[in-house]
Amino acid sequence: MTDDGQAPLRQLIRQRTRVLRGETLFMAGDQTDNSYFVVRCGSMMSMRVDSMGRKNINRFLMSGDYAGLESIGFKRHGCTVVALEDTEVCEISCRLDPAQVTLLYERFGKLLSEEQVNGLALYHTLAIQRVAAFLINLSARFKERGYSPSCFRLTMERKHIAQFLGLTAESVSRQLSQLRDFGMIAVDGRVVTLRDTAALGQVASGASARALAH
């Protein structure tokens, strides 16, 4: 992205900030002056609080992902963002020039689409479908960033995945074990290897994992 079509994006960067694992970048309700953040390296999770006061993870952020877009125009953050590992972010000044507005519209649209799809999945899919879809989505995101789409490390804990998918940590572990036993993935601690991406995609779409087992 460029500013006025000429100046590089780095001119919009206010500062780079290092957020250590477990530390908070910002909290819901914190005031902001129309700036937002881009994850430069590392990973984070975004959480919202529902009407019952429960924290729900709504996004996992990787390098290149944006944080704080929901605050633009409202002067306050609508979610809490926490580092899953030591992470570096760039704070971006929101000047709303034409090029930046176009990019922000695209980002807003993508975020809304992802949250809607995930919300529908929580109501209409089985646990094994949710876990399979989660792995397929991570694979695609790693590929977009130039990393291996078939072998990657989960920076989030099982309980975080469970919160995101609307499951229990035990259920997430159980579904991962089933997909492993069916020969579709291998799991070594937090490192996951996708052995049959096609079959995993079919499971995410509702096919029987047992019928597709090797």
mmCIF file of N, CA, C and O in Angstrom, residues 112-207:
data_model
loop_
_atom_site.group_PDB
_atom_site.id
_atom_site.type_symbol
_atom_site.label_atom_id
_atom_site.label_comp_id
_atom_site.label_asym_id
_atom_site.label_seq_id
_atom_site.Cartn_x
_atom_site.Cartn_y
_atom_site.Cartn_z
ATOM 1 N N LEU A 112 -15.184 -9.364 8.399
ATOM 2 C CA LEU A 112 -16.604 -9.653 8.593
ATOM 3 C C LEU A 112 -16.967 -11.000 7.996
ATOM 4 O O LEU A 112 -17.695 -11.788 8.596
ATOM 5 N N SER A 113 -16.438 -11.289 6.816
ATOM 6 C CA SER A 113 -16.717 -12.563 6.163
ATOM 7 C C SER A 113 -16.193 -13.725 6.989
ATOM 8 O O SER A 113 -16.891 -14.720 7.203
ATOM 9 N N GLU A 114 -14.956 -13.608 7.496
ATOM 10 C CA GLU A 114 -14.360 -14.678 8.290
ATOM 11 C C GLU A 114 -15.151 -14.920 9.571
ATOM 12 O O GLU A 114 -15.385 -16.067 9.956
ATOM 13 N N GLU A 115 -15.564 -13.845 10.246
ATOM 14 C CA GLU A 115 -16.294 -14.006 11.499
ATOM 15 C C GLU A 115 -17.687 -14.583 11.257
ATOM 16 O O GLU A 115 -18.185 -15.379 12.059
ATOM 17 N N GLN A 116 -18.325 -14.216 10.145
ATOM 18 C CA GLN A 116 -19.640 -14.763 9.830
ATOM 19 C C GLN A 116 -19.547 -16.254 9.526
ATOM 20 O O GLN A 116 -20.359 -17.048 9.997
ATOM 21 N N VAL A 117 -18.537 -16.634 8.727
ATOM 22 C CA VAL A 117 -18.358 -18.040 8.388
ATOM 23 C C VAL A 117 -18.075 -18.852 9.642
ATOM 24 O O VAL A 117 -18.641 -19.932 9.852
ATOM 25 N N ASN A 118 -17.206 -18.341 10.517
ATOM 26 C CA ASN A 118 -16.880 -19.060 11.744
ATOM 27 C C ASN A 118 -18.096 -19.160 12.657
ATOM 28 O O ASN A 118 -18.348 -20.198 13.270
ATOM 29 N N GLY A 119 -18.881 -18.084 12.736
ATOM 30 C CA GLY A 119 -20.084 -18.104 13.574
ATOM 31 C C GLY A 119 -21.091 -19.129 13.104
ATOM 32 O O GLY A 119 -21.676 -19.867 13.908
ATOM 33 N N LEU A 120 -21.297 -19.225 11.800
ATOM 34 C CA LEU A 120 -22.221 -20.219 11.259
ATOM 35 C C LEU A 120 -21.715 -21.630 11.513
ATOM 36 O O LEU A 120 -22.499 -22.538 11.820
ATOM 37 N N ALA A 121 -20.389 -21.828 11.397
ATOM 38 C CA ALA A 121 -19.809 -23.156 11.593
ATOM 39 C C ALA A 121 -20.041 -23.663 13.011
ATOM 40 O O ALA A 121 -20.228 -24.863 13.232
ATOM 41 N N LEU A 122 -20.066 -22.762 13.987
ATOM 42 C CA LEU A 122 -20.253 -23.176 15.377
ATOM 43 C C LEU A 122 -21.633 -23.761 15.615
ATOM 44 O O LEU A 122 -21.845 -24.524 16.544
ATOM 45 N N TYR A 123 -22.587 -23.399 14.779
ATOM 46 C CA TYR A 123 -23.962 -23.865 14.966
ATOM 47 C C TYR A 123 -24.327 -25.033 14.062
ATOM 48 O O TYR A 123 -25.272 -25.764 14.348
ATOM 49 N N HIS A 124 -23.619 -25.203 12.967
ATOM 50 C CA HIS A 124 -24.071 -26.156 11.965
ATOM 51 C C HIS A 124 -23.071 -27.258 11.622
ATOM 52 O O HIS A 124 -23.292 -27.985 10.662
ATOM 53 N N THR A 125 -22.011 -27.409 12.383
ATOM 54 C CA THR A 125 -21.035 -28.442 12.062
ATOM 55 C C THR A 125 -20.667 -29.277 13.285
ATOM 56 O O THR A 125 -20.793 -28.833 14.426
ATOM 57 N N LEU A 126 -20.198 -30.480 13.016
ATOM 58 C CA LEU A 126 -19.725 -31.360 14.078
ATOM 59 C C LEU A 126 -18.333 -30.929 14.533
ATOM 60 O O LEU A 126 -17.630 -30.210 13.825
ATOM 61 N N ALA A 127 -17.936 -31.424 15.693
ATOM 62 C CA ALA A 127 -16.641 -31.043 16.260
ATOM 63 C C ALA A 127 -15.490 -31.389 15.315
ATOM 64 O O ALA A 127 -14.574 -30.589 15.110
ATOM 65 N N ILE A 128 -15.536 -32.582 14.716
ATOM 66 C CA ILE A 128 -14.429 -32.994 13.844
ATOM 67 C C ILE A 128 -14.369 -32.127 12.594
ATOM 68 O O ILE A 128 -13.288 -31.852 12.052
ATOM 69 N N GLN A 129 -15.529 -31.656 12.115
ATOM 70 C CA GLN A 129 -15.547 -30.750 10.972
ATOM 71 C C GLN A 129 -14.883 -29.419 11.321
ATOM 72 O O GLN A 129 -14.128 -28.861 10.517
ATOM 73 N N ARG A 130 -15.175 -28.910 12.498
ATOM 74 C CA ARG A 130 -14.612 -27.627 12.928
ATOM 75 C C ARG A 130 -13.091 -27.699 13.032
ATOM 76 O O ARG A 130 -12.384 -26.791 12.585
ATOM 77 N N VAL A 131 -12.593 -28.795 13.605
ATOM 78 C CA VAL A 131 -11.142 -28.941 13.769
ATOM 79 C C VAL A 131 -10.474 -29.107 12.407
ATOM 80 O O VAL A 131 -9.426 -28.507 12.132
ATOM 81 N N ALA A 132 -11.082 -29.899 11.523
ATOM 82 C CA ALA A 132 -10.527 -30.092 10.184
ATOM 83 C C ALA A 132 -10.504 -28.771 9.418
ATOM 84 O O ALA A 132 -9.508 -28.432 8.765
ATOM 85 N N ALA A 133 -11.594 -28.013 9.503
ATOM 86 C CA ALA A 133 -11.662 -26.723 8.811
ATOM 87 C C ALA A 133 -10.635 -25.745 9.375
ATOM 88 O O ALA A 133 -10.032 -24.957 8.632
ATOM 89 N N PHE A 134 -10.432 -25.798 10.678
ATOM 90 C CA PHE A 134 -9.442 -24.940 11.327
ATOM 91 C C PHE A 134 -8.044 -25.223 10.786
ATOM 92 O O PHE A 134 -7.284 -24.291 10.474
ATOM 93 N N LEU A 135 -7.696 -26.494 10.637
ATOM 94 C CA LEU A 135 -6.378 -26.864 10.121
ATOM 95 C C LEU A 135 -6.224 -26.480 8.658
ATOM 96 O O LEU A 135 -5.161 -26.004 8.236
ATOM 97 N N ILE A 136 -7.288 -26.662 7.878
ATOM 98 C CA ILE A 136 -7.248 -26.286 6.460
ATOM 99 C C ILE A 136 -7.051 -24.777 6.320
ATOM 100 O O ILE A 136 -6.280 -24.299 5.480
ATOM 101 N N ASN A 137 -7.732 -24.015 7.168
ATOM 102 C CA ASN A 137 -7.610 -22.557 7.126
ATOM 103 C C ASN A 137 -6.193 -22.120 7.497
ATOM 104 O O ASN A 137 -5.605 -21.251 6.840
ATOM 105 N N LEU A 138 -5.631 -22.726 8.543
ATOM 106 C CA LEU A 138 -4.262 -22.401 8.940
ATOM 107 C C LEU A 138 -3.282 -22.732 7.822
ATOM 108 O O LEU A 138 -2.361 -21.962 7.532
ATOM 109 N N SER A 139 -3.492 -23.871 7.180
ATOM 110 C CA SER A 139 -2.630 -24.289 6.083
ATOM 111 C C SER A 139 -2.618 -23.241 4.972
ATOM 112 O O SER A 139 -1.556 -22.871 4.454
ATOM 113 N N ALA A 140 -3.802 -22.747 4.624
ATOM 114 C CA ALA A 140 -3.915 -21.745 3.565
ATOM 115 C C ALA A 140 -3.230 -20.443 3.961
ATOM 116 O O ALA A 140 -2.558 -19.797 3.143
ATOM 117 N N ARG A 141 -3.362 -20.071 5.223
ATOM 118 C CA ARG A 141 -2.753 -18.823 5.695
ATOM 119 C C ARG A 141 -1.228 -18.922 5.722
ATOM 120 O O ARG A 141 -0.531 -17.968 5.384
ATOM 121 N N PHE A 142 -0.701 -20.075 6.109
ATOM 122 C CA PHE A 142 0.749 -20.259 6.084
ATOM 123 C C PHE A 142 1.257 -20.222 4.643
ATOM 124 O O PHE A 142 2.312 -19.636 4.360
ATOM 125 N N LYS A 143 0.516 -20.836 3.736
ATOM 126 C CA LYS A 143 0.919 -20.844 2.333
ATOM 127 C C LYS A 143 0.963 -19.423 1.771
ATOM 128 O O LYS A 143 1.883 -19.067 1.024
ATOM 129 N N GLU A 144 -0.027 -18.599 2.124
ATOM 130 C CA GLU A 144 -0.070 -17.208 1.666
ATOM 131 C C GLU A 144 1.175 -16.443 2.088
ATOM 132 O O GLU A 144 1.614 -15.513 1.400
ATOM 133 N N ARG A 145 1.746 -16.831 3.212
ATOM 134 C CA ARG A 145 2.900 -16.116 3.759
ATOM 135 C C ARG A 145 4.237 -16.739 3.352
ATOM 136 O O ARG A 145 5.288 -16.347 3.837
ATOM 137 N N GLY A 146 4.163 -17.737 2.489
ATOM 138 C CA GLY A 146 5.389 -18.348 1.990
ATOM 139 C C GLY A 146 5.952 -19.455 2.857
ATOM 140 O O GLY A 146 7.090 -19.889 2.655
ATOM 141 N N TYR A 147 5.168 -19.926 3.823
ATOM 142 C CA TYR A 147 5.608 -21.019 4.692
ATOM 143 C C TYR A 147 4.998 -22.340 4.231
ATOM 144 O O TYR A 147 4.103 -22.373 3.382
ATOM 145 N N SER A 148 5.462 -23.420 4.822
ATOM 146 C CA SER A 148 4.949 -24.733 4.461
ATOM 147 C C SER A 148 3.464 -24.843 4.821
ATOM 148 O O SER A 148 3.093 -24.588 5.972
ATOM 149 N N PRO A 149 2.624 -25.245 3.868
ATOM 150 C CA PRO A 149 1.208 -25.420 4.159
ATOM 151 C C PRO A 149 0.888 -26.795 4.752
ATOM 152 O O PRO A 149 -0.239 -27.047 5.176
ATOM 153 N N SER A 150 1.897 -27.667 4.774
ATOM 154 C CA SER A 150 1.638 -29.035 5.223
ATOM 155 C C SER A 150 2.262 -29.379 6.569
ATOM 156 O O SER A 150 1.925 -30.396 7.175
ATOM 157 N N CYS A 151 3.172 -28.525 7.054
ATOM 158 C CA CYS A 151 3.791 -28.774 8.363
ATOM 159 C C CYS A 151 4.003 -27.439 9.061
ATOM 160 O O CYS A 151 4.732 -26.580 8.562
ATOM 161 N N PHE A 152 3.339 -27.258 10.183
ATOM 162 C CA PHE A 152 3.433 -25.980 10.890
ATOM 163 C C PHE A 152 3.226 -26.178 12.388
ATOM 164 O O PHE A 152 2.683 -27.188 12.834
ATOM 165 N N ARG A 153 3.655 -25.178 13.138
ATOM 166 C CA ARG A 153 3.551 -25.219 14.598
ATOM 167 C C ARG A 153 2.354 -24.403 15.052
ATOM 168 O O ARG A 153 2.143 -23.272 14.606
ATOM 169 N N LEU A 154 1.567 -24.965 15.940
ATOM 170 C CA LEU A 154 0.430 -24.255 16.528
ATOM 171 C C LEU A 154 0.946 -23.394 17.676
ATOM 172 O O LEU A 154 1.438 -23.918 18.678
ATOM 173 N N THR A 155 0.852 -22.089 17.545
ATOM 174 C CA THR A 155 1.334 -21.210 18.613
ATOM 175 C C THR A 155 0.301 -21.062 19.723
ATOM 176 O O THR A 155 0.622 -20.612 20.823
ATOM 177 N N MET A 156 -0.936 -21.425 19.426
ATOM 178 C CA MET A 156 -1.997 -21.331 20.426
ATOM 179 C C MET A 156 -2.152 -22.658 21.175
ATOM 180 O O MET A 156 -1.806 -23.722 20.656
ATOM 181 N N GLU A 157 -2.641 -22.589 22.399
ATOM 182 C CA GLU A 157 -2.865 -23.792 23.195
ATOM 183 C C GLU A 157 -4.189 -24.444 22.804
ATOM 184 O O GLU A 157 -5.030 -23.840 22.142
ATOM 185 N N ARG A 158 -4.356 -25.697 23.216
ATOM 186 C CA ARG A 158 -5.596 -26.410 22.900
ATOM 187 C C ARG A 158 -6.810 -25.651 23.422
ATOM 188 O O ARG A 158 -7.858 -25.580 22.776
ATOM 189 N N LYS A 159 -6.682 -25.049 24.612
ATOM 190 C CA LYS A 159 -7.815 -24.336 25.190
ATOM 191 C C LYS A 159 -8.190 -23.118 24.348
ATOM 192 O O LYS A 159 -9.366 -22.738 24.285
ATOM 193 N N HIS A 160 -7.195 -22.506 23.706
ATOM 194 C CA HIS A 160 -7.471 -21.360 22.845
ATOM 195 C C HIS A 160 -8.214 -21.796 21.586
ATOM 196 O O HIS A 160 -9.169 -21.149 21.153
ATOM 197 N N ILE A 161 -7.779 -22.920 21.000
ATOM 198 C CA ILE A 161 -8.463 -23.467 19.829
ATOM 199 C C ILE A 161 -9.901 -23.820 20.205
ATOM 200 O O ILE A 161 -10.843 -23.570 19.452
ATOM 201 N N ALA A 162 -10.058 -24.392 21.392
ATOM 202 C CA ALA A 162 -11.384 -24.782 21.864
ATOM 203 C C ALA A 162 -12.302 -23.575 21.990
ATOM 204 O O ALA A 162 -13.465 -23.605 21.561
ATOM 205 N N GLN A 163 -11.796 -22.494 22.571
ATOM 206 C CA GLN A 163 -12.599 -21.276 22.701
ATOM 207 C C GLN A 163 -12.994 -20.725 21.339
ATOM 208 O O GLN A 163 -14.119 -20.280 21.131
ATOM 209 N N PHE A 164 -12.078 -20.765 20.404
ATOM 210 C CA PHE A 164 -12.336 -20.255 19.069
ATOM 211 C C PHE A 164 -13.396 -21.088 18.343
ATOM 212 O O PHE A 164 -14.250 -20.555 17.633
ATOM 213 N N LEU A 165 -13.341 -22.410 18.534
ATOM 214 C CA LEU A 165 -14.239 -23.316 17.818
ATOM 215 C C LEU A 165 -15.515 -23.642 18.586
ATOM 216 O O LEU A 165 -16.366 -24.380 18.080
ATOM 217 N N GLY A 166 -15.654 -23.123 19.792
ATOM 218 C CA GLY A 166 -16.841 -23.422 20.573
ATOM 219 C C GLY A 166 -16.865 -24.844 21.088
ATOM 220 O O GLY A 166 -17.932 -25.467 21.191
ATOM 221 N N LEU A 167 -15.699 -25.379 21.426
ATOM 222 C CA LEU A 167 -15.576 -26.749 21.924
ATOM 223 C C LEU A 167 -14.856 -26.739 23.271
ATOM 224 O O LEU A 167 -14.503 -25.677 23.781
ATOM 225 N N THR A 168 -14.643 -27.909 23.838
ATOM 226 C CA THR A 168 -13.806 -28.025 25.031
ATOM 227 C C THR A 168 -12.402 -28.426 24.591
ATOM 228 O O THR A 168 -12.214 -28.970 23.497
ATOM 229 N N ALA A 169 -11.422 -28.185 25.437
ATOM 230 C CA ALA A 169 -10.047 -28.564 25.117
ATOM 231 C C ALA A 169 -9.935 -30.070 24.924
ATOM 232 O O ALA A 169 -9.201 -30.550 24.053
ATOM 233 N N GLU A 170 -10.703 -30.828 25.724
ATOM 234 C CA GLU A 170 -10.692 -32.283 25.601
ATOM 235 C C GLU A 170 -11.233 -32.717 24.247
ATOM 236 O O GLU A 170 -10.718 -33.654 23.619
ATOM 237 N N SER A 171 -12.276 -32.035 23.777
ATOM 238 C CA SER A 171 -12.857 -32.382 22.483
ATOM 239 C C SER A 171 -11.874 -32.083 21.355
ATOM 240 O O SER A 171 -11.734 -32.872 20.410
ATOM 241 N N VAL A 172 -11.175 -30.963 21.433
ATOM 242 C CA VAL A 172 -10.185 -30.624 20.406
ATOM 243 C C VAL A 172 -9.103 -31.700 20.353
ATOM 244 O O VAL A 172 -8.736 -32.184 19.273
ATOM 245 N N SER A 173 -8.585 -32.101 21.506
ATOM 246 C CA SER A 173 -7.556 -33.142 21.553
ATOM 247 C C SER A 173 -8.084 -34.455 20.993
ATOM 248 O O SER A 173 -7.377 -35.166 20.267
ATOM 249 N N ARG A 174 -9.346 -34.768 21.300
ATOM 250 C CA ARG A 174 -9.961 -36.013 20.819
ATOM 251 C C ARG A 174 -10.095 -36.007 19.294
ATOM 252 O O ARG A 174 -9.812 -37.002 18.626
ATOM 253 N N GLN A 175 -10.514 -34.872 18.735
ATOM 254 C CA GLN A 175 -10.681 -34.792 17.273
ATOM 255 C C GLN A 175 -9.337 -34.845 16.561
ATOM 256 O O GLN A 175 -9.213 -35.461 15.504
ATOM 257 N N LEU A 176 -8.319 -34.203 17.132
ATOM 258 C CA LEU A 176 -6.982 -34.280 16.548
ATOM 259 C C LEU A 176 -6.477 -35.721 16.555
ATOM 260 O O LEU A 176 -5.869 -36.184 15.576
ATOM 261 N N SER A 177 -6.756 -36.430 17.644
ATOM 262 C CA SER A 177 -6.336 -37.832 17.739
ATOM 263 C C SER A 177 -7.045 -38.685 16.698
ATOM 264 O O SER A 177 -6.441 -39.579 16.085
ATOM 265 N N GLN A 178 -8.339 -38.411 16.478
ATOM 266 C CA GLN A 178 -9.090 -39.168 15.474
ATOM 267 C C GLN A 178 -8.537 -38.918 14.077
ATOM 268 O O GLN A 178 -8.341 -39.859 13.292
ATOM 269 N N LEU A 179 -8.282 -37.655 13.758
ATOM 270 C CA LEU A 179 -7.737 -37.338 12.440
ATOM 271 C C LEU A 179 -6.355 -37.957 12.254
ATOM 272 O O LEU A 179 -5.999 -38.389 11.157
ATOM 273 N N ARG A 180 -5.604 -38.046 13.346
ATOM 274 C CA ARG A 180 -4.298 -38.711 13.296
ATOM 275 C C ARG A 180 -4.475 -40.207 13.069
ATOM 276 O O ARG A 180 -3.804 -40.803 12.218
ATOM 277 N N ASP A 181 -5.393 -40.820 13.816
ATOM 278 C CA ASP A 181 -5.622 -42.259 13.684
ATOM 279 C C ASP A 181 -6.141 -42.621 12.295
ATOM 280 O O ASP A 181 -5.892 -43.728 11.798
ATOM 281 N N PHE A 182 -6.858 -41.693 11.654
ATOM 282 C CA PHE A 182 -7.383 -41.930 10.309
ATOM 283 C C PHE A 182 -6.335 -41.650 9.227
ATOM 284 O O PHE A 182 -6.608 -41.771 8.041
ATOM 285 N N GLY A 183 -5.132 -41.264 9.654
ATOM 286 C CA GLY A 183 -4.038 -41.075 8.718
ATOM 287 C C GLY A 183 -4.027 -39.756 7.983
ATOM 288 O O GLY A 183 -3.278 -39.578 7.011
ATOM 289 N N MET A 184 -4.825 -38.795 8.439
ATOM 290 C CA MET A 184 -4.912 -37.512 7.730
ATOM 291 C C MET A 184 -3.908 -36.487 8.234
ATOM 292 O O MET A 184 -3.515 -35.583 7.502
ATOM 293 N N ILE A 185 -3.503 -36.608 9.493
ATOM 294 C CA ILE A 185 -2.522 -35.685 10.059
ATOM 295 C C ILE A 185 -1.552 -36.462 10.953
ATOM 296 O O ILE A 185 -1.812 -37.620 11.319
ATOM 297 N N ALA A 186 -0.454 -35.813 11.290
ATOM 298 C CA ALA A 186 0.463 -36.313 12.311
ATOM 299 C C ALA A 186 0.630 -35.184 13.310
ATOM 300 O O ALA A 186 0.625 -34.009 12.938
ATOM 301 N N VAL A 187 0.726 -35.531 14.584
ATOM 302 C CA VAL A 187 0.842 -34.525 15.634
ATOM 303 C C VAL A 187 2.025 -34.863 16.523
ATOM 304 O O VAL A 187 2.135 -35.968 17.035
ATOM 305 N N ASP A 188 2.922 -33.898 16.673
ATOM 306 C CA ASP A 188 4.075 -34.053 17.555
ATOM 307 C C ASP A 188 4.142 -32.814 18.434
ATOM 308 O O ASP A 188 4.711 -31.797 18.054
ATOM 309 N N GLY A 189 3.542 -32.901 19.625
ATOM 310 C CA GLY A 189 3.434 -31.726 20.476
ATOM 311 C C GLY A 189 2.526 -30.704 19.813
ATOM 312 O O GLY A 189 1.363 -30.972 19.555
ATOM 313 N N ARG A 190 3.094 -29.534 19.496
ATOM 314 C CA ARG A 190 2.311 -28.505 18.817
ATOM 315 C C ARG A 190 2.562 -28.471 17.308
ATOM 316 O O ARG A 190 1.990 -27.639 16.610
ATOM 317 N N VAL A 191 3.417 -29.360 16.827
ATOM 318 C CA VAL A 191 3.701 -29.398 15.395
ATOM 319 C C VAL A 191 2.719 -30.343 14.709
ATOM 320 O O VAL A 191 2.590 -31.506 15.087
ATOM 321 N N VAL A 192 2.018 -29.819 13.707
ATOM 322 C CA VAL A 192 1.022 -30.605 12.979
ATOM 323 C C VAL A 192 1.473 -30.769 11.535
ATOM 324 O O VAL A 192 1.889 -29.800 10.888
ATOM 325 N N THR A 193 1.408 -31.998 11.025
ATOM 326 C CA THR A 193 1.716 -32.282 9.626
ATOM 327 C C THR A 193 0.455 -32.791 8.945
ATOM 328 O O THR A 193 -0.170 -33.748 9.428
ATOM 329 N N LEU A 194 0.063 -32.146 7.858
ATOM 330 C CA LEU A 194 -1.112 -32.580 7.101
ATOM 331 C C LEU A 194 -0.666 -33.632 6.093
ATOM 332 O O LEU A 194 0.079 -33.333 5.153
ATOM 333 N N ARG A 195 -1.134 -34.861 6.268
ATOM 334 C CA ARG A 195 -0.717 -35.951 5.385
ATOM 335 C C ARG A 195 -1.659 -36.125 4.208
ATOM 336 O O ARG A 195 -1.265 -36.661 3.177
ATOM 337 N N ASP A 196 -2.911 -35.726 4.381
ATOM 338 C CA ASP A 196 -3.888 -35.841 3.292
ATOM 339 C C ASP A 196 -4.814 -34.634 3.348
ATOM 340 O O ASP A 196 -5.894 -34.683 3.940
ATOM 341 N N THR A 197 -4.386 -33.557 2.709
ATOM 342 C CA THR A 197 -5.143 -32.314 2.746
ATOM 343 C C THR A 197 -6.500 -32.464 2.070
ATOM 344 O O THR A 197 -7.493 -31.891 2.520
ATOM 345 N N ALA A 198 -6.542 -33.248 0.991
ATOM 346 C CA ALA A 198 -7.800 -33.440 0.260
ATOM 347 C C ALA A 198 -8.844 -34.108 1.153
ATOM 348 O O ALA A 198 -10.000 -33.674 1.225
ATOM 349 N N ALA A 199 -8.437 -35.158 1.843
ATOM 350 C CA ALA A 199 -9.365 -35.863 2.732
ATOM 351 C C ALA A 199 -9.780 -34.973 3.886
ATOM 352 O O ALA A 199 -10.945 -34.965 4.295
ATOM 353 N N LEU A 200 -8.840 -34.204 4.393
ATOM 354 C CA LEU A 200 -9.138 -33.288 5.500
ATOM 355 C C LEU A 200 -10.180 -32.258 5.051
ATOM 356 O O LEU A 200 -11.093 -31.923 5.809
ATOM 357 N N GLY A 201 -10.054 -31.781 3.826
ATOM 358 C CA GLY A 201 -11.021 -30.835 3.298
ATOM 359 C C GLY A 201 -12.401 -31.452 3.156
ATOM 360 O O GLY A 201 -13.413 -30.787 3.401
ATOM 361 N N GLN A 202 -12.442 -32.725 2.792
ATOM 362 C CA GLN A 202 -13.726 -33.419 2.674
ATOM 363 C C GLN A 202 -14.387 -33.580 4.040
ATOM 364 O O GLN A 202 -15.599 -33.444 4.167
ATOM 365 N N VAL A 203 -13.571 -33.864 5.052
ATOM 366 C CA VAL A 203 -14.101 -33.969 6.416
ATOM 367 C C VAL A 203 -14.666 -32.623 6.854
ATOM 368 O O VAL A 203 -15.743 -32.542 7.453
ATOM 369 N N ALA A 204 -13.958 -31.546 6.549
ATOM 370 C CA ALA A 204 -14.423 -30.206 6.900
ATOM 371 C C ALA A 204 -15.757 -29.895 6.235
ATOM 372 O O ALA A 204 -16.574 -29.143 6.773
ATOM 373 N N SER A 205 -15.993 -30.500 5.062
ATOM 374 C CA SER A 205 -17.236 -30.265 4.324
ATOM 375 C C SER A 205 -18.353 -31.202 4.736
ATOM 376 O O SER A 205 -19.470 -31.115 4.218
ATOM 377 N N GLY A 206 -18.052 -32.142 5.665
ATOM 378 C CA GLY A 206 -19.107 -33.008 6.177
ATOM 379 C C GLY A 206 -18.980 -34.480 5.851
ATOM 380 O O GLY A 206 -19.822 -35.276 6.262
ATOM 381 N N ALA A 207 -17.937 -34.871 5.115
ATOM 382 C CA ALA A 207 -17.753 -36.275 4.784
ATOM 383 C C ALA A 207 -17.338 -37.069 6.019
ATOM 384 O O ALA A 207 -16.770 -36.511 6.962
#
